[in-house]
Coordinates of C-alpha atoms in Angstrom, one line a residue:
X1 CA 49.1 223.1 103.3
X2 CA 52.1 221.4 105.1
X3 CA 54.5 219.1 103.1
X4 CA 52.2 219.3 100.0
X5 CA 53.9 221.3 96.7
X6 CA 50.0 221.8 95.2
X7 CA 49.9 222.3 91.2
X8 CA 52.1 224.1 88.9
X9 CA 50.1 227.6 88.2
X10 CA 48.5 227.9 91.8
X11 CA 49.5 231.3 92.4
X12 CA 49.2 232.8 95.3
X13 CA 47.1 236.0 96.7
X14 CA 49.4 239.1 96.0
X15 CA 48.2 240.5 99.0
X16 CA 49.8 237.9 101.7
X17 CA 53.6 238.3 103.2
X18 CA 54.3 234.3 102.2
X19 CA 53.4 231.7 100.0
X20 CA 53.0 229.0 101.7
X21 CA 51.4 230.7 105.2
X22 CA 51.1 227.4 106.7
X23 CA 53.9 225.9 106.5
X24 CA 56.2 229.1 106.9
X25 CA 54.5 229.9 110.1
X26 CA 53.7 226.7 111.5
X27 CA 54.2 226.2 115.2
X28 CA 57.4 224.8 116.8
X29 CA 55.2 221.5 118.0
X30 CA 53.9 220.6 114.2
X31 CA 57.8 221.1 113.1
X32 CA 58.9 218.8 115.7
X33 CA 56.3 216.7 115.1
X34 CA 57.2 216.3 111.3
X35 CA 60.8 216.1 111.4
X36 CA 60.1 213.5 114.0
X37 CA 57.8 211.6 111.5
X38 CA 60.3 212.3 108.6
X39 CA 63.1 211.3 110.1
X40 CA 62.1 208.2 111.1
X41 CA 60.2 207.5 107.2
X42 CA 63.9 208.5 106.0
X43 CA 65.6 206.0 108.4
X44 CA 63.2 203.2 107.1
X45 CA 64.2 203.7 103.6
X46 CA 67.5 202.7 104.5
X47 CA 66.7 199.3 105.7
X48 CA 63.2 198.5 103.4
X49 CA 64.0 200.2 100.5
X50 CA 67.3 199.7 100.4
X51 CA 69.5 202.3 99.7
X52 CA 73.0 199.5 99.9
X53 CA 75.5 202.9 100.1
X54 CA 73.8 204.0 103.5
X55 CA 73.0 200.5 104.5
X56 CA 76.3 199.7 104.5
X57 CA 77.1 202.5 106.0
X58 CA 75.4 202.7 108.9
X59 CA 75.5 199.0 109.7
X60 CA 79.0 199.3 109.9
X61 CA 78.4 202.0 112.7
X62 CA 76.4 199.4 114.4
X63 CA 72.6 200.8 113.7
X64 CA 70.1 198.6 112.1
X65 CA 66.5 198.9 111.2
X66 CA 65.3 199.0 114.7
X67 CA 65.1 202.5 116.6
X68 CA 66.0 205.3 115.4
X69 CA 69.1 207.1 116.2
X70 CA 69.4 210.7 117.5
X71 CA 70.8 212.8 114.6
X72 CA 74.1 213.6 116.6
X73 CA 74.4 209.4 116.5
X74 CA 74.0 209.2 112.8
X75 CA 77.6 209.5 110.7
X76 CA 77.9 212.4 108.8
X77 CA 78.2 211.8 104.6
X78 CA 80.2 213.9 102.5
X79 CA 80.7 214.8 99.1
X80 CA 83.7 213.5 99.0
X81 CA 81.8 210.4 100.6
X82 CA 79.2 210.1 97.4
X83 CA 82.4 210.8 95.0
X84 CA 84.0 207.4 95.8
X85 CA 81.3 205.1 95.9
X86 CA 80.3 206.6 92.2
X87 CA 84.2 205.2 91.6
X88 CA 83.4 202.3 93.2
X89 CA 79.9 201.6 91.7
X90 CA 80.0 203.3 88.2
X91 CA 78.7 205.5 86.7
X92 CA 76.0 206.4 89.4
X93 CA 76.6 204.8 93.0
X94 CA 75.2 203.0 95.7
X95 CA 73.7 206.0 97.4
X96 CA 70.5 207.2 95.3
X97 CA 67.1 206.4 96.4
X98 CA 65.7 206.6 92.6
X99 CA 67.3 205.3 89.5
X100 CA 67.4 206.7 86.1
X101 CA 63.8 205.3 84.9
X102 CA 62.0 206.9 87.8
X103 CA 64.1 210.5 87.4
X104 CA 62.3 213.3 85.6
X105 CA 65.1 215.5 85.7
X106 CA 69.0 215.5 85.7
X107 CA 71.6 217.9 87.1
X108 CA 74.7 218.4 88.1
X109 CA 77.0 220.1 90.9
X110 CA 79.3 223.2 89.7
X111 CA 82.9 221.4 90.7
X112 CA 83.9 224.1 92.4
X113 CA 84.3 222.3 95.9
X114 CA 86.8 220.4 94.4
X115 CA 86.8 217.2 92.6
X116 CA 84.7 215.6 90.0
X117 CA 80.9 217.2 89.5
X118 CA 78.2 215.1 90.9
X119 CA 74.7 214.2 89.3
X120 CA 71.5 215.2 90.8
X121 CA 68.7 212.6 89.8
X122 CA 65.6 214.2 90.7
X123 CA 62.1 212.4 90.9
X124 CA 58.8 213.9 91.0
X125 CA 58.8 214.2 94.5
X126 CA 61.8 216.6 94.2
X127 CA 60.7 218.3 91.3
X128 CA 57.4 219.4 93.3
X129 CA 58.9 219.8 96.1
X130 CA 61.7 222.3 94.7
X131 CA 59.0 224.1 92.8
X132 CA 57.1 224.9 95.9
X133 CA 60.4 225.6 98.3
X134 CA 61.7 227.7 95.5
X135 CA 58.4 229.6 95.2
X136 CA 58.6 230.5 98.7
X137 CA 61.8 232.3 98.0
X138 CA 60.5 234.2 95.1
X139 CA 57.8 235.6 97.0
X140 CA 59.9 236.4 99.5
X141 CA 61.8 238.5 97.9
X142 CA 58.7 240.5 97.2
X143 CA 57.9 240.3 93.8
X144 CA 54.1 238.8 93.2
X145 CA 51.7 238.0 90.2
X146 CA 52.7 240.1 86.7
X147 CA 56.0 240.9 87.6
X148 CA 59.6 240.1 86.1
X149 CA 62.5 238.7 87.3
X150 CA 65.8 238.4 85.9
X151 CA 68.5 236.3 86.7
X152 CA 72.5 235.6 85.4
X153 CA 72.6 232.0 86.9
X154 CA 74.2 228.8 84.1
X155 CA 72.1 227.0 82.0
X156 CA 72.9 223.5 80.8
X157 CA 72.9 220.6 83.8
X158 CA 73.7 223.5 86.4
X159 CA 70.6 222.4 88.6
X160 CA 68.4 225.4 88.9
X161 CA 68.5 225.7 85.4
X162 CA 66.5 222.6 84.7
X163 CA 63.4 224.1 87.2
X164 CA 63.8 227.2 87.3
X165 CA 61.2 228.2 84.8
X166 CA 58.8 226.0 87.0
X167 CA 58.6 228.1 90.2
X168 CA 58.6 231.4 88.5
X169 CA 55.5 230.0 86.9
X170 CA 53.9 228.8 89.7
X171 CA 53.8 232.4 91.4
X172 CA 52.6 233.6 88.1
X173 CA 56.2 236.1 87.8
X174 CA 58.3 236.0 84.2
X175 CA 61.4 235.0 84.3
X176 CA 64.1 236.6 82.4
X177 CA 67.1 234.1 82.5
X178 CA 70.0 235.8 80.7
X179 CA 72.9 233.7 81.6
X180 CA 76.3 234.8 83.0
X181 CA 77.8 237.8 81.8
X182 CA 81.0 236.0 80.6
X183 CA 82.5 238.7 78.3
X184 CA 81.4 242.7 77.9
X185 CA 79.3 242.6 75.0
X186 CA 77.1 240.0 76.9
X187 CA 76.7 242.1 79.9
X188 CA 75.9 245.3 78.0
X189 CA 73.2 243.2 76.3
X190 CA 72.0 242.1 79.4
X191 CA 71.4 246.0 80.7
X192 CA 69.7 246.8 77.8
X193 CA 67.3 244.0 78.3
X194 CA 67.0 245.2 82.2
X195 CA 66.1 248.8 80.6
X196 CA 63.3 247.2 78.5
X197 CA 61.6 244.9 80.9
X198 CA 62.2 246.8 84.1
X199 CA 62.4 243.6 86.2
X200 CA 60.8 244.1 90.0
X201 CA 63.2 241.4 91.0
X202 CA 67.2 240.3 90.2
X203 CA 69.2 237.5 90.8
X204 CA 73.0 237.7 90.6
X205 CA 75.9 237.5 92.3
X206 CA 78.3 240.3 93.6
X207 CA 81.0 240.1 91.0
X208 CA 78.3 240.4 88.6
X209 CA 76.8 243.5 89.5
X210 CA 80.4 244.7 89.2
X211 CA 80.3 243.8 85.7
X212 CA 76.8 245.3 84.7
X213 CA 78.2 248.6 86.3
X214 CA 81.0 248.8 83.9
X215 CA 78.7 247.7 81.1
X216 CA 76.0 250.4 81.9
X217 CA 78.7 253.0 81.6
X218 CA 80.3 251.9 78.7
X219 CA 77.3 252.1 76.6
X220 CA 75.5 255.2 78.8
X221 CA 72.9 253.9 80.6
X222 CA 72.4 255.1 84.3
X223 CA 72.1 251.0 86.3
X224 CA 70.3 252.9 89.8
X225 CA 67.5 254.5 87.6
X226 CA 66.9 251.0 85.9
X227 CA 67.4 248.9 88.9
X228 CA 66.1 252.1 91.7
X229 CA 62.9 250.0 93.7
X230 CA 64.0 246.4 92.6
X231 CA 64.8 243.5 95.1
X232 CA 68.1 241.8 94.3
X233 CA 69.3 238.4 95.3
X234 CA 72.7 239.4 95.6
X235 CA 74.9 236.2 96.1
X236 CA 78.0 237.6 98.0
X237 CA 78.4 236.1 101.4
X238 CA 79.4 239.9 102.8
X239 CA 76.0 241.2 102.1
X240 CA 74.7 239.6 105.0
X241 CA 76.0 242.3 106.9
X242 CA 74.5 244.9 107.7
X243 CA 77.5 247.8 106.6
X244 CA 78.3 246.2 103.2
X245 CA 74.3 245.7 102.5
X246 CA 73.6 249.4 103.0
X247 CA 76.6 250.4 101.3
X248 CA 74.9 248.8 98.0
X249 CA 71.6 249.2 98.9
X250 CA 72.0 253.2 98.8
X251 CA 73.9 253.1 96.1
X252 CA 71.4 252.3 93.7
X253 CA 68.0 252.2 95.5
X254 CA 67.6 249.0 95.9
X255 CA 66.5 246.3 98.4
X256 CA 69.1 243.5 99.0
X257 CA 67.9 240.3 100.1
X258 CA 70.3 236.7 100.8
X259 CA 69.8 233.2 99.7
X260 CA 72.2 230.2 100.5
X261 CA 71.3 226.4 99.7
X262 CA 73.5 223.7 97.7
X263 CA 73.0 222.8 94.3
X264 CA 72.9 218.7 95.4
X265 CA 69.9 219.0 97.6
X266 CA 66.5 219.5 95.5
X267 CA 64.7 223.0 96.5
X268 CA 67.6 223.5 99.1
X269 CA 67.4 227.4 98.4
X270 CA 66.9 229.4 102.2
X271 CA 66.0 233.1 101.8
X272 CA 66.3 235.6 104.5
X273 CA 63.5 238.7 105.0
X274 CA 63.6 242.6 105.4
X275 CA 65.3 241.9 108.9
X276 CA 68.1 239.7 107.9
X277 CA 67.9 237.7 110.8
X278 CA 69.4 234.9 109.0
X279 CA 68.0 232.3 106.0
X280 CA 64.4 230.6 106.9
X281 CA 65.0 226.5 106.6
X282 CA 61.5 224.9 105.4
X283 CA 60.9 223.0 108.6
X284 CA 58.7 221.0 106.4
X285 CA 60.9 219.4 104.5
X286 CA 64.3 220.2 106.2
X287 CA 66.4 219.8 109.7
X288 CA 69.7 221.8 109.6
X289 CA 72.4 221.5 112.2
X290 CA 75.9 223.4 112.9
X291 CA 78.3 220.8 113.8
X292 CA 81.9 220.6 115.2
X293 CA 83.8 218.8 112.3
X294 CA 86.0 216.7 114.4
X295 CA 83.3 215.3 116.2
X296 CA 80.4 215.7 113.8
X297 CA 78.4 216.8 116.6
X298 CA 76.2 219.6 116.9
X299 CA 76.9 222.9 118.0
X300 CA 75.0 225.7 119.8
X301 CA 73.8 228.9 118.4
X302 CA 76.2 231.4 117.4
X303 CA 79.5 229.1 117.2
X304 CA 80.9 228.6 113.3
X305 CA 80.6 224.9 112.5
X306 CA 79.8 222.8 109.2
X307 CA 76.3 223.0 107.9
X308 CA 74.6 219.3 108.1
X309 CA 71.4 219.1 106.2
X310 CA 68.9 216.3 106.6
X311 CA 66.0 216.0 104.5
X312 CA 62.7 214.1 104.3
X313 CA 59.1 213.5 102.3
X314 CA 61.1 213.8 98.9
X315 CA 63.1 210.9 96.6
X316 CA 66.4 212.3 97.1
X317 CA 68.1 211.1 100.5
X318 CA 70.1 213.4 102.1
X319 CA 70.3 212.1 106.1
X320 CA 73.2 214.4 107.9
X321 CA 74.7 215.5 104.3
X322 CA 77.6 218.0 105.4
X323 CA 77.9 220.1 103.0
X324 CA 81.0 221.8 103.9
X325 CA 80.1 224.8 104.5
X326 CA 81.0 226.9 107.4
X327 CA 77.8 228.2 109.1
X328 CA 76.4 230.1 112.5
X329 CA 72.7 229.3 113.6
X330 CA 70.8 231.8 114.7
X331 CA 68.9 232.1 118.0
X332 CA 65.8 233.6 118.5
X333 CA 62.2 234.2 116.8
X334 CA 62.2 236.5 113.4
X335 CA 60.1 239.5 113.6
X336 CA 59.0 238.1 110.4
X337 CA 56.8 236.0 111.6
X338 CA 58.2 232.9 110.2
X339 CA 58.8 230.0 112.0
X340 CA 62.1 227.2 112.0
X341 CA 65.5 227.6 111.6
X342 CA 67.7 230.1 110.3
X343 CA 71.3 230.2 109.6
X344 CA 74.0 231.9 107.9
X345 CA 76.6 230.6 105.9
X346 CA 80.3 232.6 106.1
X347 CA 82.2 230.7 103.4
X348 CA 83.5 227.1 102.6
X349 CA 85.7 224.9 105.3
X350 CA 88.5 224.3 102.4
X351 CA 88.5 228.4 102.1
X352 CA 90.0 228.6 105.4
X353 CA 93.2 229.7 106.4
X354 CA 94.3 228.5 110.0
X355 CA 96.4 231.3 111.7
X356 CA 97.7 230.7 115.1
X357 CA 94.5 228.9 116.3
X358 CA 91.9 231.3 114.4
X359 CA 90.1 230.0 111.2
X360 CA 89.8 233.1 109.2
X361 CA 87.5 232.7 105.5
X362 CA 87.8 235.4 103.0
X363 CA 84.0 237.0 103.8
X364 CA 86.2 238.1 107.0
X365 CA 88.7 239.7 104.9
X366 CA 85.8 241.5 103.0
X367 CA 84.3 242.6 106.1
X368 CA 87.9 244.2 107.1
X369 CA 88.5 246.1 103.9
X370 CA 84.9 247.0 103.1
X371 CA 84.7 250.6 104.7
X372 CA 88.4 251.3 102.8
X373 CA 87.1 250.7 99.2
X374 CA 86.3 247.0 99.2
X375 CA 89.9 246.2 97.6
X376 CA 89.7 242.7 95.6
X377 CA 92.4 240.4 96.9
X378 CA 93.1 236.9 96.9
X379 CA 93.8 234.6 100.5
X380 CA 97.2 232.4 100.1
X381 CA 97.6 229.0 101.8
X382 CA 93.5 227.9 102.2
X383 CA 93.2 224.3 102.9
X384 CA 96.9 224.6 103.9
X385 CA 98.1 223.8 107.4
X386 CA 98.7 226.5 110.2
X387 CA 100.6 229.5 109.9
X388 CA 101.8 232.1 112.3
X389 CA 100.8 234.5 109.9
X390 CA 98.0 235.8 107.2
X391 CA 99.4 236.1 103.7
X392 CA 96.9 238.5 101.3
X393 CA 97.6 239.2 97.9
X394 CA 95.8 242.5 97.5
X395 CA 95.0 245.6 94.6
X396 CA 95.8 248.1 96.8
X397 CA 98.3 249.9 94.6
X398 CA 101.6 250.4 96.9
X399 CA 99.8 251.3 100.4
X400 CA 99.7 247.8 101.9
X401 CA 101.4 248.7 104.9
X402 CA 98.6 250.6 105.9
X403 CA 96.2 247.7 104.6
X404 CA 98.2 245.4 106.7
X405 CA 97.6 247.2 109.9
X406 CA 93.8 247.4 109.1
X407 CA 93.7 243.7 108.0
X408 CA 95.7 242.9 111.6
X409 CA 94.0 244.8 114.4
X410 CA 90.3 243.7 112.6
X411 CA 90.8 240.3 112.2
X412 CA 93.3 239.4 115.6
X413 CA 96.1 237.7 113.9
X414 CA 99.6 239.0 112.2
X415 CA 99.0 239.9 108.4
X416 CA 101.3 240.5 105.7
X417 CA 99.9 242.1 102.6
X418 CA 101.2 241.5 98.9
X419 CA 100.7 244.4 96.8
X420 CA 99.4 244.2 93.0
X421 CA 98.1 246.3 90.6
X422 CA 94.3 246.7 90.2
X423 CA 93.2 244.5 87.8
X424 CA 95.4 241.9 88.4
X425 CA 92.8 239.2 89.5
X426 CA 90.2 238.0 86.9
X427 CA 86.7 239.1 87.7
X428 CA 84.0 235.7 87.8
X429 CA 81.5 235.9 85.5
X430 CA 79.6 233.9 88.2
X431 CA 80.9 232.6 91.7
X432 CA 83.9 234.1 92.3
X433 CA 85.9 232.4 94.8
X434 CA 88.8 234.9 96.7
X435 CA 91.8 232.4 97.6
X436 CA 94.8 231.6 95.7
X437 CA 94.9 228.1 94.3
X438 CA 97.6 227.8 92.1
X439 CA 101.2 226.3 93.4
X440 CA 102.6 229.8 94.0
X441 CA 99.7 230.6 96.3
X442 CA 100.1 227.4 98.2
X443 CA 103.6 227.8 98.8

C-alpha cells in the first residue's frame, strides 16, 4: 500500500523484485497526485500547527496560510538555517514539528558539514516511515528472508544506529552491525566474523573496504572468497560509475550497489538497482529537486545543482531542506521498473574548488586518477574563492608531473600536483572526506 509503513515483522514474498510493489511502481499520476496532497498538508502545518521557525519564515517572504506556493516560490532552509535558530531558541529551536514528549527516538547529524551537530527528534510517524523506506533499500539490494547483513556504520546517536535493527527485522534479514573499523585489530575481527556468518549483503564505505583488505592479509584470509556473490553498499561517491564499479566489482566477485540520503531526514536513504540509473526517491513520501544556489530555483536534468528535499505524511518537516549537496537528476524511465525520481549526488557544495569558472569536487579527481592506480590525494583551497589554478596534494611518489598532465587534460583546467609519500594521508575509519582543511591547505 501507498504512504502506509504496515507492521514491524511483515516480511515480504522472497520471490518479488521490491518490497513495497505499489508504491515503488506507482504511476506518475498517483505520484503527482500525492505530492500534490502532501505538499499542501505540509504547508498547513505551518500556519495551524504552528511550526513559529517556518511561520516566521515564510511570512516574512510574504506567503500566508492561503494558497499554496509553487515549490520554486518557497525559500530554501539550510542547515546552517536550523543551527542559528537552535542559538536563538535553546537548546532545540523553533523549527520542529514534535517536541521531546511526543519523540520516540533521538539522533544526531555527524558534524562533518561543518558546524555544531544537529538533533533529529523522530516521532512515530518517522520511525515507521524510516522502517518501511529503509526496508525498501534492503531488498533492493537483493538480499531476502534468512539472510545476513553486515554493516561498519557508528553506533551511539549517529541516526541509523537507533533503527537500524528495525528494518532489518521487518524483511526478516539479520543484521550484523560491527561498527567502524577504527584501528587493525578491529578490522581483522570484523573479517573473521564475515568468514563465519558469510553475510549475502555488506554495508561499508570505500575507505573501509581498504581497511578489511589489509586486515584479511595480515591475518591470511582470502576477502573475494568470503565476500565472492555478496551485494555491497559501497559508500564512495566514484562507484557510481561505471569504470571504478567494475574495477571493484571484478575484483572480488561482487555486486556493487549505491545509496545516498542525509542523516537529518528520517528514512531519507535512496538506493539505485542493477542498472545504476541513478537513486530511486520514494515518491510517496518525498519530492527532490536540483536547484541553482544563487537563485534557489530548480534546475533541469543533467545540470549539477544543490539537492533540495521536501518531505510529507511524516512528523519531521523538511519543506525545500537544501541539503548541500551537489547533485545531477536523471532523465528518463529505469528499466527497473520503478517509478519517481532518481538522482545522483557528486559530492558536497563546501568540497568544491572554483577554478577559472569550473567547480571541480574531488569524486572528479577520483574519476581522473582511477584507471592510473586510484592514488589517494587531498584537494587544497575547497570552500576557498577562485583560482586560476588546481592545487592536489597527491601519493604519487615523485611522478607528479605526469599526474599533473592527466589531472589537466581530464578535468579542463591548469593543475599543479604536490607530491607526498604514500601513506601520508590518514585513512577514515568511516567517511573519508578528500580536501585539505587545515591552514596550510587553505593557504
Amino acid at each position: 500500500m501507498l504512504n502506509d509503513p504496515g507492521r514491524l515483522f511483515d516480511r515480504g514474498a522472497p520471490g518479488r523484485a521490491f518490497w513495497n510493489p505499489d508504491a515503488q511502481t506507482a504511476s506518475e499520476e498517483t505520484l503527482a497526485g500525492l505530492r500534490t496532497d502532501g505538499i499542501a498538508g505540509e504547508w498547513a502545518r505551518v500556519w495551524e500547527h504552528p511550526i513559529p521557525f517556518y511561520r516566521d519564515r515564510y511570512a516574512a517572504a510574504g506567503f500566508g496560510p492561503g494558497e499554496v506556493p509553487g515549490l520554486d516560490d518557497v525559500p530554501v532552509t539550510t542547515k546552517a538555517d536550523l543551527r542559528a535558530d537552535e542559538a536563538a531558541n535553546p537548546p532545540l529551536g523553533a523549527h520542529r514539528a514534535i517536541g521531546l514528549d511526543e519523540a520516540v527516538r533521538v539522533g544526531r547529524s555527524t558534524g562533518t558539514t561543518g558546524g555544531r551537530p544537529v538533533y533529529v527528534l523522530m516521532g512515530r510517524r518517522d520511525l515507521q516511515t524510516a522502517i518501511e523506506l529503509q526496508a525498501r533499500a534492503v531488498w533492493a539490494c537483493g538480499v531476502r528472508p534468512g539472510d545476513r547483513f553486515a554493516h561498519s556504520w557508528p553506533f551511539g546517536l549517529y541516526v541509523s544506529s537507533g533503527t537500524s535493527a528495525f528494518w532489518y527485522a521487518k524483511t526478516g534479514v539479520l543484521e550484523l552491525p560491527l561498527g567502524p573499523p577504527d584501528s587493525p585489530e578491529t578490522a581483522a575481527e570484523h573479517v573473521r566474523i564475515w568468514d563465519e556468518f558469510r553475510p549475502r549483503g555488506l554495508m561499508v564505505t570505500g575507505t573501509q573496504l581498504d581497511t578489511y583488505v589489509r586486515a584479511a592479509e595480515r591475518i591470511g584470509l582470502d576477502l573475494a572468497e568470503i565476500l565472492a556473490g555478496t551485494t555491497v553498499v559501497l559508500f564512495d561517491l566514484v562507484y557510481q560509475f561505471e569504470a571504478p564499479r567494475k574495477r571493484v566489482e571484478e575484483r572480488f566477485g561482487i555486486r556493487v550497489r549505491n545509496m545516498s540520503g542525509a542523516s537529518d531526514i528520517p528514512g531519507f536513504g535512496c538506493a539505485d538497482c542493477d542498472h545504476h540509473t541513478g537513486v530511486h526517491v520514494p515518491g510517496d513520501h518525498a519530492v527532490v529537486q536540483v536547484c541553482d544556489p544563487r537563485t534557489g530555483r530548480s534546475l533541469p536534468p543533467g545540470e549539477r545543482g544543490h539537492l533540495v528535499v521536501t518531505t510529507f505524511g511524516m512528523d519531521a518537516f523538511f519543506l525545500r531542506y537544501d541539503l548541500e549537496d551537489v547533485a545531477v537528476l536523471e532523465d528518463g524511465p529505469c528499466p527497473c521498473g520503478q517509478t519517481g525520481q532518481r538522482f545522483r549526488v557528486l559530492g558536497r557544495s563546501a568540497d568544491q574548488v572554483r577554478v577559472d569558472g569550473r567547480a571541480v569536487l574531488p569524486v572528479d579527481v577520483q574519476l581522473a586518477l582511477d584507471a592510473h592506480g586510484a592514488p589517494e590525494f587531498r584537494l587544497l583551497g575547497a570552500g576557498g574563492p577562485e583560482t586560476s589554478r588546481l592545487v592536489v596534494r597527491l601519493e604519487c611518489e615523485g611522478r607528479h608531473e605526469r599526474f599533473a598532465e592527466i589531472l589537466s587534460a581530464d578535468l579542463g583546467v591548469p593543475v599543479d600536483v604536490d607530491p607526498v609519500p604514500s601513506g601520508t594521508f590518514p585513512r577514515s575509519s568511516f567517511k573519508p572526506r578528500r580536501v585539505d582543511v587545515s591552514p596550510q591547505g587553505a593557504g
